[in-house]
Coordinates of C-alpha atoms and ligand atoms in Angstrom, one line a residue:
M1 CA 0.0 0.0 0.0
S2 CA 1.4 3.5 -0.8
A3 CA 1.9 6.0 2.0
S4 CA -0.6 8.4 0.5
R5 CA -3.3 5.7 0.9
D6 CA -2.7 5.7 4.6
A7 CA -2.4 9.4 5.2
K8 CA -5.3 10.9 6.9
V9 CA -6.4 14.3 5.6
V10 CA -9.1 16.6 7.0
V11 CA -10.4 19.4 4.8
V12 CA -12.1 22.2 6.6
G13 CA -14.8 23.7 4.4
A14 CA -16.7 22.5 1.4
G15 CA -16.6 25.5 -0.9
F16 CA -14.7 25.4 -4.2
A17 CA -11.3 25.3 -2.5
G18 CA -12.2 22.4 -0.2
L19 CA -13.9 20.4 -2.9
A20 CA -11.2 20.9 -5.4
A21 CA -8.6 19.8 -2.9
A22 CA -10.5 16.7 -2.0
V23 CA -11.2 15.7 -5.6
S24 CA -7.5 16.1 -6.4
L25 CA -6.5 13.9 -3.5
V26 CA -9.1 11.2 -4.3
Q27 CA -7.9 11.1 -7.9
A28 CA -4.3 10.7 -6.6
G29 CA -5.3 7.7 -4.6
F30 CA -5.7 9.2 -1.1
Q31 CA -8.2 7.1 0.8
H32 CA -8.7 8.7 4.2
I33 CA -10.2 12.1 3.5
Q34 CA -12.9 13.8 5.6
I35 CA -14.4 17.1 4.7
L36 CA -15.9 19.0 7.7
E37 CA -18.4 21.7 6.7
A38 CA -20.0 24.1 9.2
N39 CA -23.1 24.7 7.1
G40 CA -25.9 22.3 6.3
R41 CA -25.2 22.8 2.6
V42 CA -22.0 22.6 0.5
G43 CA -20.8 25.4 -1.8
G44 CA -19.9 28.2 0.7
R45 CA -20.0 31.5 -1.2
V46 CA -21.6 29.7 -4.2
H47 CA -25.3 29.5 -3.3
T48 CA -27.8 28.8 -6.1
T49 CA -31.4 29.1 -5.1
R50 CA -34.9 29.1 -6.7
P51 CA -36.9 31.4 -4.5
F52 CA -39.3 32.9 -7.0
T53 CA -39.8 30.4 -9.9
K54 CA -38.1 27.3 -11.2
N55 CA -35.4 29.6 -12.5
I56 CA -32.2 30.1 -10.5
I57 CA -31.1 33.1 -8.4
E58 CA -27.4 33.2 -7.4
L59 CA -27.0 34.7 -4.0
G60 CA -23.2 34.4 -4.2
A61 CA -21.0 33.9 -7.3
N62 CA -22.7 34.4 -10.6
W63 CA -20.0 35.0 -13.3
I64 CA -17.2 32.9 -14.6
H65 CA -14.3 35.4 -14.8
G66 CA -12.5 34.7 -18.1
Q67 CA -12.1 31.5 -20.1
D68 CA -8.5 30.8 -21.0
G69 CA -6.9 28.9 -18.2
N70 CA -10.0 29.0 -16.0
P71 CA -10.7 25.6 -14.5
I72 CA -14.3 26.6 -13.7
F73 CA -15.0 27.5 -17.3
Q74 CA -13.3 24.2 -18.3
L75 CA -15.5 22.2 -15.9
A76 CA -18.6 23.9 -17.2
K77 CA -17.6 23.3 -20.8
E78 CA -16.8 19.7 -20.3
G79 CA -20.0 19.2 -18.3
D80 CA -22.0 20.8 -21.2
L81 CA -23.3 23.4 -18.8
L82 CA -22.6 26.5 -20.9
V83 CA -25.3 27.9 -23.1
E84 CA -22.9 28.9 -26.0
G85 CA -23.3 31.7 -28.5
M86 CA -25.9 33.6 -26.5
S87 CA -26.4 37.3 -27.2
S88 CA -27.0 39.5 -24.2
S89 CA -30.7 39.8 -25.0
K90 CA -31.0 36.1 -25.2
I91 CA -29.3 35.7 -21.8
M92 CA -31.9 38.0 -20.4
C93 CA -34.7 36.2 -22.2
L94 CA -35.5 39.2 -24.5
P95 CA -36.5 39.2 -28.1
H96 CA -33.5 39.2 -30.6
S97 CA -34.3 42.8 -31.7
V98 CA -33.7 44.2 -28.2
T99 CA -30.2 45.2 -27.1
P100 CA -30.3 46.0 -23.4
R101 CA -28.6 49.0 -21.9
D102 CA -28.4 50.7 -18.5
Y103 CA -30.7 53.7 -17.8
F104 CA -28.9 56.2 -15.6
F105 CA -31.0 58.7 -13.5
K106 CA -30.1 61.7 -11.5
Q107 CA -31.9 62.5 -8.3
G108 CA -35.3 64.0 -9.1
G109 CA -36.2 61.9 -12.1
K110 CA -33.9 63.3 -14.8
Q111 CA -32.4 60.6 -17.1
L112 CA -28.8 61.1 -18.2
S113 CA -27.9 60.9 -21.8
A114 CA -26.4 57.6 -22.9
E115 CA -23.6 59.4 -24.7
T116 CA -22.5 61.3 -21.6
V117 CA -22.6 58.1 -19.5
D118 CA -20.6 56.2 -22.1
Q119 CA -18.0 58.9 -22.3
V120 CA -17.4 58.9 -18.5
C121 CA -17.7 55.1 -18.1
S122 CA -15.2 54.4 -20.8
L123 CA -12.7 56.9 -19.3
F124 CA -13.2 55.3 -15.9
S125 CA -12.6 51.9 -17.4
K126 CA -9.4 53.1 -19.1
L127 CA -8.1 54.5 -15.8
T128 CA -8.9 51.4 -13.8
S129 CA -7.3 49.2 -16.6
K130 CA -4.1 51.2 -16.1
A131 CA -4.0 50.1 -12.5
F132 CA -4.9 46.5 -13.3
D133 CA -2.3 46.4 -16.0
S134 CA 0.4 47.8 -13.7
E135 CA 0.8 50.9 -15.9
L136 CA 0.4 53.5 -13.3
E137 CA 2.7 56.6 -13.4
D138 CA 5.1 56.8 -10.5
R139 CA 3.3 59.7 -8.9
H140 CA 0.1 57.5 -8.6
K141 CA 1.7 54.3 -7.3
A142 CA 1.6 55.2 -3.6
L143 CA -2.0 56.4 -3.7
S144 CA -5.2 54.6 -2.8
L145 CA -7.3 53.5 -5.9
G146 CA -9.8 56.3 -5.0
S147 CA -7.2 59.0 -4.8
Y148 CA -5.5 57.9 -8.0
L149 CA -8.8 57.9 -9.9
D150 CA -9.7 61.4 -8.5
A151 CA -6.3 62.7 -9.6
A152 CA -6.4 61.2 -13.0
F153 CA -10.0 62.3 -13.7
A154 CA -9.3 65.9 -12.5
E155 CA -6.6 66.0 -15.3
S156 CA -9.0 64.8 -18.0
P157 CA -10.8 67.2 -20.4
L158 CA -14.1 65.7 -19.1
A159 CA -13.6 67.2 -15.7
A160 CA -13.1 70.6 -17.2
S161 CA -16.7 70.9 -18.3
E162 CA -18.9 73.4 -16.5
D163 CA -21.7 71.1 -15.6
S164 CA -21.2 68.6 -12.8
E165 CA -23.0 65.7 -14.5
R166 CA -19.8 64.1 -15.7
Q167 CA -18.3 64.4 -12.2
R168 CA -21.4 62.8 -10.7
I169 CA -21.3 59.9 -13.2
F170 CA -17.6 59.4 -12.4
E171 CA -18.5 59.2 -8.7
W172 CA -21.1 56.6 -9.5
C173 CA -18.4 54.6 -11.3
K174 CA -16.4 54.7 -8.1
R175 CA -19.4 53.4 -6.1
S176 CA -19.9 50.6 -8.6
E177 CA -16.2 49.6 -8.6
C178 CA -16.6 49.0 -4.8
T179 CA -18.6 45.9 -5.8
D180 CA -15.6 44.4 -7.6
E181 CA -13.2 45.4 -4.8
A182 CA -15.6 44.4 -2.0
S183 CA -14.7 47.6 -0.2
S184 CA -16.6 50.3 1.6
S185 CA -14.7 52.9 -0.4
L186 CA -12.0 52.9 -3.1
Y187 CA -9.9 55.1 -0.7
E188 CA -9.4 51.8 1.3
V189 CA -8.0 50.0 -1.7
S190 CA -4.4 50.0 -3.0
A191 CA -3.9 51.4 -6.5
S192 CA -0.6 49.8 -7.3
Q193 CA -1.3 46.3 -5.8
I194 CA -4.4 45.5 -7.8
G195 CA -1.9 45.0 -10.7
Y196 CA -1.1 41.6 -9.2
Y197 CA -4.7 40.4 -9.9
I198 CA -4.7 38.7 -13.3
A199 CA -7.9 38.9 -15.4
L200 CA -8.1 35.8 -17.5
E201 CA -8.9 36.3 -21.2
G202 CA -12.4 35.8 -22.5
G203 CA -14.4 38.3 -20.4
F204 CA -17.2 37.6 -17.9
F205 CA -19.2 34.5 -18.8
N206 CA -22.6 34.2 -17.2
S207 CA -24.5 32.0 -19.5
L208 CA -24.5 29.0 -17.3
G209 CA -27.5 26.7 -18.0
P210 CA -30.5 26.2 -15.8
G211 CA -28.5 24.6 -13.0
G212 CA -26.3 27.7 -12.5
Y213 CA -23.2 27.5 -10.4
Q214 CA -24.6 24.6 -8.4
A215 CA -24.2 22.4 -11.5
I216 CA -20.4 23.0 -11.4
L217 CA -20.3 22.1 -7.8
D218 CA -22.3 18.9 -8.6
I219 CA -19.5 17.8 -11.0
L220 CA -17.0 17.9 -8.2
L221 CA -19.4 16.2 -5.7
K222 CA -19.8 13.3 -8.1
C223 CA -16.1 12.6 -7.8
L224 CA -16.2 12.2 -4.1
P225 CA -17.3 9.0 -2.3
S226 CA -20.5 9.3 -0.3
G227 CA -19.9 10.0 3.4
M228 CA -16.8 12.0 2.8
I229 CA -18.5 15.3 3.5
L230 CA -19.8 15.8 7.0
S231 CA -22.2 18.8 7.1
N232 CA -23.2 20.8 10.2
K233 CA -19.7 20.2 11.6
P234 CA -18.2 23.6 12.5
V235 CA -14.5 23.2 13.5
K236 CA -13.6 24.9 16.7
N237 CA -9.9 24.1 17.2
I238 CA -7.0 22.8 15.3
H239 CA -4.2 21.4 17.4
W240 CA -1.0 20.8 15.4
D241 CA 2.6 19.8 16.0
L242 CA 1.3 17.3 18.6
E243 CA 3.9 14.7 17.8
E244 CA 6.8 16.7 19.1
K245 CA 5.3 17.5 22.5
S246 CA 4.4 13.9 23.2
Q247 CA 7.5 12.3 21.9
G248 CA 8.7 9.5 24.2
T249 CA 5.4 9.2 26.0
E250 CA 3.0 8.3 23.2
S251 CA 3.3 5.7 20.5
R252 CA 5.1 6.8 17.3
E253 CA 1.8 6.3 15.3
M254 CA 0.3 9.4 16.8
H255 CA -1.1 11.9 14.3
P256 CA 0.4 15.4 14.5
V257 CA -3.0 17.1 14.0
K258 CA -6.2 17.0 15.9
V259 CA -9.3 18.8 14.6
I260 CA -12.0 19.4 17.2
C261 CA -15.5 20.4 16.2
E262 CA -18.0 22.6 18.1
N263 CA -19.7 19.4 19.3
D264 CA -16.3 18.2 20.7
E265 CA -16.0 15.5 18.1
V266 CA -12.3 14.9 17.4
F267 CA -10.7 14.0 14.0
E268 CA -7.1 13.0 14.1
A269 CA -5.1 13.6 10.9
D270 CA -1.7 13.8 9.3
H271 CA -2.7 16.9 7.4
V272 CA -5.5 19.5 7.6
I273 CA -6.3 21.8 4.7
V274 CA -8.1 24.9 6.1
T275 CA -10.3 26.6 3.5
V276 CA -12.4 28.9 5.7
S277 CA -12.8 32.4 4.4
L278 CA -10.5 35.2 5.4
G279 CA -13.5 36.7 7.3
V280 CA -13.7 33.6 9.5
L281 CA -9.9 33.6 10.0
K282 CA -10.0 37.3 11.1
Q283 CA -12.6 36.5 13.7
Q284 CA -11.4 33.0 14.8
A285 CA -7.8 32.3 13.9
A286 CA -6.4 33.5 17.3
A287 CA -8.6 31.0 19.2
M288 CA -8.8 28.3 16.6
F289 CA -5.1 27.2 16.3
K290 CA -3.0 25.6 19.1
P291 CA -0.1 26.4 19.1
A292 CA -1.0 29.9 17.8
L293 CA -0.3 30.7 14.2
P294 CA 3.1 32.3 13.5
K295 CA 3.2 36.1 13.5
S296 CA 3.6 36.4 9.7
K297 CA 0.4 34.5 9.2
M298 CA -1.6 36.5 11.8
D299 CA -0.2 39.7 10.2
A300 CA -1.4 38.6 6.8
I301 CA -4.9 37.8 8.2
E302 CA -5.1 41.2 9.8
R303 CA -3.6 43.2 6.9
L304 CA -5.5 41.7 3.9
G305 CA -9.0 43.2 3.5
F306 CA -12.2 41.2 3.4
G307 CA -15.3 43.2 2.5
T308 CA -19.0 42.7 2.2
V309 CA -20.9 42.7 -1.1
D310 CA -24.7 42.0 -0.9
K311 CA -27.5 41.5 -3.4
I312 CA -31.0 42.7 -2.9
F313 CA -33.5 40.8 -5.1
L314 CA -36.9 42.6 -5.7
C315 CA -39.6 40.5 -7.3
F316 CA -42.6 42.5 -8.7
S317 CA -45.9 41.3 -10.0
E318 CA -45.2 42.9 -13.3
R319 CA -42.4 44.5 -15.3
F320 CA -42.5 48.3 -15.1
W321 CA -39.2 49.1 -16.9
P322 CA -38.8 49.3 -20.7
E323 CA -37.9 46.1 -22.5
D324 CA -34.4 47.3 -23.4
C325 CA -33.5 48.4 -19.9
A326 CA -30.7 46.3 -18.4
G327 CA -30.6 48.3 -15.2
I328 CA -31.6 51.4 -13.4
Q329 CA -28.5 53.2 -12.1
L330 CA -28.8 55.9 -9.4
V331 CA -26.5 59.0 -9.6
W332 CA -26.7 61.1 -6.5
D333 CA -25.9 64.9 -6.3
E334 CA -23.7 63.9 -3.3
G335 CA -22.9 60.3 -2.8
P336 CA -21.2 58.1 -0.2
E337 CA -18.3 57.6 -2.7
D338 CA -17.3 61.2 -2.6
K339 CA -14.0 61.5 -0.6
S340 CA -15.3 64.4 1.5
V341 CA -18.5 62.4 2.4
Y342 CA -16.7 59.1 3.0
T343 CA -14.1 60.6 5.3
S344 CA -16.3 63.0 7.3
Q345 CA -19.6 61.3 7.7
T346 CA -20.5 60.2 11.2
E347 CA -21.6 56.6 11.8
E348 CA -25.1 57.9 12.5
A349 CA -25.2 59.7 9.2
W350 CA -24.1 56.9 7.0
K351 CA -26.4 54.4 8.8
E352 CA -29.3 56.7 8.2
K353 CA -28.5 57.1 4.5
W354 CA -27.3 53.5 4.0
F355 CA -29.4 53.2 0.8
K356 CA -27.3 55.8 -1.0
K357 CA -24.6 53.0 -1.3
I358 CA -26.9 51.0 -3.6
C359 CA -25.4 51.4 -7.1
G360 CA -28.6 50.6 -8.9
F361 CA -31.0 47.8 -9.8
D362 CA -30.0 45.4 -12.6
T363 CA -32.5 43.1 -14.5
V364 CA -32.0 39.4 -13.8
A365 CA -31.5 36.7 -16.4
C366 CA -34.7 34.7 -17.0
H367 CA -36.6 36.6 -14.3
P368 CA -38.6 39.2 -16.3
T369 CA -40.1 40.8 -13.2
V370 CA -37.1 40.8 -10.9
L371 CA -34.4 43.5 -10.2
C372 CA -31.2 43.0 -8.3
G373 CA -29.7 45.8 -6.3
W374 CA -26.0 45.8 -5.3
I375 CA -24.6 47.3 -2.1
T376 CA -21.2 47.1 -0.5
G377 CA -19.1 47.8 2.6
R378 CA -20.3 49.3 5.9
E379 CA -23.7 50.2 4.5
A380 CA -24.2 46.6 3.3
L381 CA -23.4 45.4 6.8
H382 CA -26.0 47.9 8.2
M383 CA -28.6 46.8 5.6
E384 CA -28.2 43.2 6.8
T385 CA -29.5 44.2 10.2
L386 CA -32.8 45.5 8.7
Q387 CA -36.0 43.6 8.0
D388 CA -36.4 42.4 4.4
S389 CA -39.7 44.4 4.1
E390 CA -38.0 47.6 5.2
V391 CA -35.2 47.1 2.7
G392 CA -37.7 46.3 -0.1
D393 CA -39.9 49.4 0.7
T394 CA -36.8 51.7 0.8
C395 CA -35.7 50.3 -2.6
V396 CA -39.1 50.9 -4.2
R397 CA -39.2 54.5 -2.9
L398 CA -35.7 55.0 -4.4
I399 CA -36.7 53.7 -7.8
R400 CA -39.9 55.8 -7.8
S401 CA -38.1 59.0 -6.9
F402 CA -35.2 58.5 -9.3
T403 CA -37.2 57.3 -12.4
G404 CA -40.6 59.0 -11.8
W405 CA -42.1 55.8 -13.2
S406 CA -45.2 54.2 -11.8
V407 CA -43.7 51.4 -9.7
P408 CA -45.9 48.8 -7.9
D409 CA -45.1 47.7 -4.4
V410 CA -42.6 44.8 -4.3
S411 CA -44.2 41.4 -3.9
Q412 CA -41.1 39.4 -2.6
V413 CA -37.7 40.4 -1.3
L414 CA -34.6 38.2 -1.0
I415 CA -31.4 39.6 0.5
S416 CA -28.0 38.0 0.8
R417 CA -26.4 38.5 4.2
W418 CA -22.8 37.5 3.6
G419 CA -21.4 39.9 6.2
C420 CA -23.3 38.4 9.2
D421 CA -23.2 34.8 7.9
P422 CA -21.0 33.3 10.7
H423 CA -19.4 30.9 8.3
T424 CA -18.3 33.5 5.8
L425 CA -18.3 36.9 7.6
G426 CA -17.9 38.9 4.4
S427 CA -17.9 38.4 0.7
Y428 CA -14.3 38.5 -0.8
T429 CA -10.8 39.7 -0.4
F430 CA -9.2 43.0 -1.4
V431 CA -5.7 44.5 -0.9
P432 CA -5.9 47.6 1.3
H433 CA -3.9 50.7 0.6
N434 CA -0.3 50.4 1.9
V435 CA -0.4 46.6 2.0
N436 CA 2.0 44.4 0.0
A437 CA -0.2 42.0 -1.9
V438 CA 2.4 39.3 -2.8
K439 CA 3.9 39.2 0.7
E440 CA 0.5 38.9 2.5
H441 CA -1.2 36.4 0.1
E442 CA 1.9 34.2 0.3
A443 CA 2.2 34.4 4.0
L444 CA -1.5 33.4 4.3
A445 CA -0.9 30.4 1.9
A446 CA 2.3 29.2 3.6
P447 CA 1.9 25.7 5.1
L448 CA 2.8 24.9 8.7
P449 CA 5.2 24.1 10.3
F450 CA 7.7 26.3 8.5
Q451 CA 10.2 23.6 7.6
N452 CA 13.2 26.0 7.8
K453 CA 12.4 26.7 11.4
V454 CA 11.5 23.2 12.7
P455 CA 13.0 20.7 10.2
E456 CA 12.4 17.7 12.6
S457 CA 8.5 18.3 12.6
K458 CA 6.3 16.3 10.3
P459 CA 5.8 18.4 7.2
L460 CA 2.6 20.0 5.8
Q461 CA 0.5 19.5 8.9
V462 CA -1.7 22.6 8.3
L463 CA -2.2 23.8 4.8
F464 CA -4.2 26.9 3.8
A465 CA -6.4 27.2 0.7
G466 CA -9.3 29.5 -0.3
E467 CA -9.6 32.5 -2.6
A468 CA -7.7 34.8 -0.2
T469 CA -4.5 32.7 -0.5
Q470 CA -4.2 33.5 -4.2
V471 CA -1.9 36.3 -5.3
N472 CA -3.3 36.5 -8.9
F473 CA -6.8 35.2 -8.7
Y474 CA -8.1 36.2 -5.3
T475 CA -11.9 37.0 -5.1
T476 CA -12.9 34.4 -7.6
T477 CA -14.3 30.9 -7.8
H478 CA -11.4 29.8 -10.1
G479 CA -8.9 31.3 -7.5
A480 CA -10.6 29.2 -4.8
Y481 CA -10.5 26.1 -7.0
L482 CA -6.9 26.6 -8.0
S483 CA -5.8 27.1 -4.4
G484 CA -7.4 23.8 -3.4
V485 CA -5.6 22.0 -6.2
K486 CA -2.3 23.6 -5.3
E487 CA -2.5 22.5 -1.6
A488 CA -3.5 19.0 -2.6
Q489 CA -0.6 18.9 -5.0
R490 CA 1.8 19.7 -2.1
L491 CA 0.6 16.5 -0.4
I492 CA 0.6 14.5 -3.6
T493 CA 4.3 15.5 -4.2
L494 CA 5.2 14.8 -0.5
Y495 CA 3.9 11.2 -0.8
S496 CA 5.3 10.6 -4.2
D497 CA 8.7 11.7 -2.9
K498 CA 8.2 9.3 0.1
T499 CA 7.3 6.5 -2.2
L500 CA 10.5 7.1 -4.3
S501 CA 12.7 7.3 -1.2
H502 CA 11.4 4.0 0.2
Ligands
LIG601 C1 -22.1 38.1 -3.4 C2 -20.9 37.4 -4.0 C3 -20.8 37.4 -5.4 C4 -19.7 36.8 -6.0 N1 -19.6 36.8 -7.3 C5 -18.6 36.1 -7.9 C6 -18.6 35.9 -9.3 O1 -19.5 36.3 -10.0 N2 -17.6 35.1 -9.9 C7 -16.6 34.6 -9.1 O2 -15.7 34.0 -9.7 N3 -16.6 34.7 -7.8 C8 -17.6 35.4 -7.2 N4 -17.6 35.5 -5.8 C9 -16.5 35.0 -5.0 C10 -16.6 33.5 -4.9 O3 -17.9 33.1 -4.6 C11 -15.6 33.0 -3.9 O4 -14.3 33.5 -4.1 C12 -15.4 31.5 -3.8 O5 -16.6 30.9 -3.9 C13 -14.7 31.2 -2.5 O6 -14.5 29.8 -2.3 P1 -13.7 29.2 -1.1 O7 -13.7 27.8 -1.2 O8 -12.4 29.9 -1.0 O9 -14.5 29.8 0.2 P2 -16.0 29.5 0.7 O10 -16.9 29.3 -0.5 O11 -16.3 30.5 1.7 O12 -15.8 28.1 1.4 C14 -15.4 27.9 2.7 C15 -16.3 26.9 3.4 O13 -15.8 26.8 4.8 C16 -17.0 26.6 5.6 N5 -16.6 27.0 7.0 C17 -16.4 28.2 7.5 N6 -16.0 28.1 8.8 C18 -15.9 26.8 9.1 C19 -15.6 26.1 10.3 N7 -15.3 26.7 11.4 N8 -15.7 24.7 10.2 C20 -16.0 24.1 9.1 N9 -16.4 24.7 7.9 C21 -16.3 26.1 7.9 C22 -18.0 27.6 5.0 O14 -19.3 27.2 5.4 C23 -17.8 27.4 3.5 O15 -18.6 26.3 3.0 C24 -18.7 36.1 -5.2 C25 -18.9 36.1 -3.8 C26 -20.0 36.7 -3.2 C27 -20.2 36.6 -1.8

């Protein structure tokens, strides 16, 4: 029997990272794998639901970011889950003749011209691309993303115009970008470090078939023997490096890792792969690991950012927006994205005006009477504390006052609450201003014990996967997947080296 067959591996978390790790190990011949999942369902931040009709609503991940080199795209393609060659109107279940576009409104019911909006949005996109492509000028490199964008916009001819409309649309773009950066404000985000994020070629792909993201999870689940995943098993403690302490008193067979669940159930292991979110690590790492995690890892957990992005689904009895409307975007005269507002607002003030953080309401594929609002950061966290009905009513009031349209009351409301979900505690990772992305992502990913410090300890006792551990693909499902495969590969290599040396 090969050593890998005997090795006991516990995987903590059954999101994409945990499932990918387990599938890789199973395929390499590992036979003693247990996945411990805190929730009653698998998938983590992928959560496909059917609250309104038989058609799906994604409360978490929705898009496949890029195609080339994207294992999630590859899985979907091989599983025949992609609805290829769809035009955007088809994705939204519209007639072929209709090309959807966003409708932008100023406060008070004035619609902004599509030309002005396009002008500003394409400048915004050019400026952010410069940061993502690591092409920032030296004078901008030390700035936050928000300050860099302000400085670059102020120098553009668009900012010179007398009327403030272009400036206001630019501020809206900043609010909307907070959704990608999972931040309260772009002044929290580093301008230079987002250059380490690699956008895979092929654009956003959202034409997954009727099974949505769950169908991709199902492909992985089919590769795992039944009984491998234990649900409703939140892990409380991970004791590691046990062998050393008990040398001489205990038998040599003792496993170096003990994983203890909230219900005090104990799982002994040779290796544990921890895939819990950065939000969970921020709250629990100090108490979870014994001995405590090394300082470099605790620093990484503290320094990397983990923000909240939520979705607000509003289901109406009938469609009240034009057929070609892809979304209703809200441009405030003074918004929470303005530097002066963000830095000076009291907690009381931003809580009272939490709804100003909603970017707008997008139409939803295959749900002709549903809109989806996006909200981020501290205002999203506050929104999560409110009743669904209060959030729904507030949204309807907003849409009425911005569009001037006749808007019926909402019939059903569904809200994601990623920030207060105890098994996620946020949505995804960002790199804050003045934080070194490569150093901190790598420190988070480094397995324990550090072999250069304690060479006599058993290697690879605690491994870390999950989107936050990825330097180039953090925030994404493919980042999570690749991180799981990477940590599994460390173990596969360890045991293939052992087999060779025997
Ligand atoms: C609103 C939203 C929209 C998104 N949109 C996209 C998108 O369009 N495209 C994209 O690529 N990505 C998107 N993402 C990000 C993507 O969903 C994540 O990056 C990815 O799913 C993370 O996978 P993971 O395995 O690293 O972590 P998770 O999915 O969080 O998995 C970790 C698992 O660990 C479990 N766990 C936590 N604590 C414990 C414990 N103590 N014991 C045992 N188990 C525990 C959790 O329940 C969870 O199942 C989105 C995320 C959100 C929230």
